[in-house]
mmCIF file of C-alpha atoms in Angstrom:
data_model
loop_
_atom_site.group_PDB
_atom_site.id
_atom_site.type_symbol
_atom_site.label_atom_id
_atom_site.label_comp_id
_atom_site.label_asym_id
_atom_site.label_seq_id
_atom_site.Cartn_x
_atom_site.Cartn_y
_atom_site.Cartn_z
ATOM 1 C CA GLN A 281 44.676 68.444 -173.930
ATOM 2 C CA VAL A 282 44.833 68.166 -170.190
ATOM 3 C CA GLN A 283 47.716 66.170 -168.873
ATOM 4 C CA LEU A 284 48.820 65.094 -165.464
ATOM 5 C CA VAL A 285 52.563 65.186 -165.220
ATOM 6 C CA GLU A 286 54.216 62.909 -162.690
ATOM 7 C CA SER A 287 57.772 63.141 -161.501
ATOM 8 C CA GLY A 288 60.029 61.859 -158.768
ATOM 9 C CA GLY A 289 60.405 58.208 -159.652
ATOM 10 C CA GLY A 290 63.734 56.432 -159.619
ATOM 11 C CA VAL A 291 65.790 53.632 -158.147
ATOM 12 C CA VAL A 292 66.056 53.458 -154.362
ATOM 13 C CA GLN A 293 67.200 50.996 -151.745
ATOM 14 C CA ALA A 294 64.849 49.034 -149.542
ATOM 15 C CA GLY A 295 63.953 51.128 -146.509
ATOM 16 C CA ASP A 296 64.357 54.432 -148.346
ATOM 17 C CA SER A 297 61.706 57.084 -148.789
ATOM 18 C CA LEU A 298 60.618 58.717 -152.011
ATOM 19 C CA ARG A 299 58.185 61.466 -152.915
ATOM 20 C CA LEU A 300 56.291 61.542 -156.184
ATOM 21 C CA SER A 301 54.674 64.658 -157.577
ATOM 22 C CA CYS A 302 51.715 65.119 -159.866
ATOM 23 C CA ALA A 303 50.790 68.406 -161.498
ATOM 24 C CA PRO A 304 48.126 69.138 -164.104
ATOM 25 C CA SER A 305 49.534 70.803 -167.178
ATOM 26 C CA ALA A 306 46.612 72.807 -168.432
ATOM 27 C CA ARG A 307 43.994 73.307 -165.766
ATOM 28 C CA THR A 308 43.277 73.036 -162.100
ATOM 29 C CA PHE A 309 41.338 70.231 -160.527
ATOM 30 C CA SER A 310 40.062 72.126 -157.516
ATOM 31 C CA SER A 311 36.774 70.245 -157.497
ATOM 32 C CA TYR A 312 38.301 66.864 -158.250
ATOM 33 C CA THR A 313 39.699 63.999 -156.239
ATOM 34 C CA MET A 314 43.269 63.030 -157.051
ATOM 35 C CA GLY A 315 44.198 59.399 -156.794
ATOM 36 C CA TRP A 316 47.383 57.379 -156.874
ATOM 37 C CA PHE A 317 47.727 53.922 -158.361
ATOM 38 C CA HIS A 318 50.573 51.581 -159.061
ATOM 39 C CA GLN A 319 51.093 48.730 -161.467
ATOM 40 C CA ALA A 320 53.736 46.105 -160.887
ATOM 41 C CA PRO A 321 55.074 44.015 -163.785
ATOM 42 C CA GLY A 322 52.502 41.462 -164.871
ATOM 43 C CA GLN A 323 49.947 42.787 -162.406
ATOM 44 C CA GLU A 324 46.807 44.841 -162.676
ATOM 45 C CA ARG A 325 46.827 48.483 -161.764
ATOM 46 C CA GLU A 326 46.022 48.927 -158.071
ATOM 47 C CA PHE A 327 44.479 51.821 -156.242
ATOM 48 C CA LEU A 328 46.585 53.209 -153.377
ATOM 49 C CA GLY A 329 44.705 56.216 -152.070
ATOM 50 C CA HIS A 330 43.287 59.618 -152.891
ATOM 51 C CA ILE A 331 42.968 63.196 -151.746
ATOM 52 C CA ARG A 332 40.204 65.693 -152.332
ATOM 53 C CA TRP A 333 41.440 69.058 -153.557
ATOM 54 C CA SER A 334 38.555 70.862 -151.872
ATOM 55 C CA ASP A 335 39.246 69.884 -148.283
ATOM 56 C CA GLY A 336 42.398 67.771 -148.345
ATOM 57 C CA ARG A 337 40.593 64.727 -147.040
ATOM 58 C CA THR A 338 42.542 61.566 -147.735
ATOM 59 C CA TYR A 339 41.802 57.876 -148.015
ATOM 60 C CA TYR A 340 44.244 54.968 -148.211
ATOM 61 C CA VAL A 341 43.935 51.308 -148.867
ATOM 62 C CA GLU A 342 44.508 49.396 -145.663
ATOM 63 C CA SER A 343 47.804 47.882 -146.776
ATOM 64 C CA LYS A 344 49.383 51.322 -147.340
ATOM 65 C CA LYS A 345 48.187 53.142 -144.256
ATOM 66 C CA GLY A 346 51.195 54.418 -142.385
ATOM 67 C CA GLN A 347 53.553 53.768 -145.283
ATOM 68 C CA PHE A 348 52.164 56.200 -147.877
ATOM 69 C CA THR A 349 50.978 59.765 -147.366
ATOM 70 C CA ILE A 350 49.133 61.839 -149.942
ATOM 71 C CA SER A 351 49.136 65.612 -149.723
ATOM 72 C CA ARG A 352 48.501 68.627 -151.901
ATOM 73 C CA ASP A 353 49.948 72.091 -152.326
ATOM 74 C CA ASN A 354 47.288 74.413 -153.628
ATOM 75 C CA ALA A 355 49.737 77.196 -154.434
ATOM 76 C CA LYS A 356 51.777 74.853 -156.612
ATOM 77 C CA ASN A 357 48.732 73.005 -157.934
ATOM 78 C CA THR A 358 50.556 69.785 -157.128
ATOM 79 C CA VAL A 359 49.670 66.550 -155.406
ATOM 80 C CA TYR A 360 52.268 64.378 -153.719
ATOM 81 C CA LEU A 361 52.673 60.747 -152.796
ATOM 82 C CA GLN A 362 55.199 60.377 -150.006
ATOM 83 C CA MET A 363 56.384 56.810 -149.609
ATOM 84 C CA TYR A 364 58.290 55.532 -146.591
ATOM 85 C CA SER A 365 60.092 52.287 -145.804
ATOM 86 C CA LEU A 366 59.989 51.148 -149.379
ATOM 87 C CA LYS A 367 60.217 47.443 -150.119
ATOM 88 C CA PRO A 368 61.145 45.582 -153.288
ATOM 89 C CA GLU A 369 57.477 44.680 -153.726
ATOM 90 C CA ASP A 370 56.705 48.403 -154.057
ATOM 91 C CA THR A 371 58.510 48.318 -157.389
ATOM 92 C CA ALA A 372 55.967 49.462 -159.957
ATOM 93 C CA VAL A 373 54.909 52.219 -162.280
ATOM 94 C CA TYR A 374 53.065 54.838 -160.259
ATOM 95 C CA TYR A 375 50.217 56.834 -161.743
ATOM 96 C CA CYS A 376 48.233 59.806 -160.592
ATOM 97 C CA ALA A 377 44.713 60.387 -161.837
ATOM 98 C CA ALA A 378 41.850 62.841 -161.433
ATOM 99 C CA SER A 379 38.238 61.963 -160.731
ATOM 100 C CA PRO A 380 35.101 64.110 -160.533
ATOM 101 C CA TYR A 381 33.774 61.865 -157.766
ATOM 102 C CA SER A 382 34.295 62.471 -154.069
ATOM 103 C CA ALA A 383 35.479 59.012 -153.014
ATOM 104 C CA PRO A 384 36.700 57.111 -156.069
ATOM 105 C CA THR A 385 38.548 53.868 -155.436
ATOM 106 C CA THR A 386 38.486 52.207 -158.859
ATOM 107 C CA GLU A 387 40.311 53.253 -162.002
ATOM 108 C CA TYR A 388 37.003 53.456 -163.860
ATOM 109 C CA GLU A 389 36.028 56.473 -161.774
ATOM 110 C CA TYR A 390 39.020 58.484 -162.930
ATOM 111 C CA ASP A 391 38.902 60.552 -166.111
ATOM 112 C CA TYR A 392 42.431 61.923 -166.402
ATOM 113 C CA TRP A 393 45.694 60.026 -166.026
ATOM 114 C CA GLY A 394 49.369 60.763 -165.927
ATOM 115 C CA GLN A 395 51.915 58.894 -167.991
ATOM 116 C CA GLY A 396 53.306 57.061 -164.988
ATOM 117 C CA THR A 397 56.668 57.171 -163.282
ATOM 118 C CA GLN A 398 58.793 54.128 -162.545
ATOM 119 C CA VAL A 399 59.819 53.352 -158.992
ATOM 120 C CA THR A 400 62.320 50.548 -158.497
ATOM 121 C CA VAL A 401 63.238 49.374 -155.022
ATOM 122 C CA SER A 402 66.339 47.237 -154.788
ATOM 123 C CA SER A 403 67.009 44.895 -151.901
#
């Protein structure tokens, strides 16, 4: 069974940076688009942005432009979510996911999901 394994979550202070990683456990997703989502307590899961493995093209929701950066390392078969200037409202479980579509922005377009990693930002 294919799994996406996330890591890098934790507790940080407001203003800190944090980098999350996402690596498939059993296959490569070279033709897929890798997305990042987060889900705050009591809230719906929200799309943050994505990156295409094939060309590295990225897309971000407007509210996260400049604060979040998504990248990939082909040699390590890993996708990253670099977060800067974290705020308490960024506290959430962060998920990576894989989609066969080229520009997926909704969770319904993603076929594979990680288990999530908790990020807590204290004030």
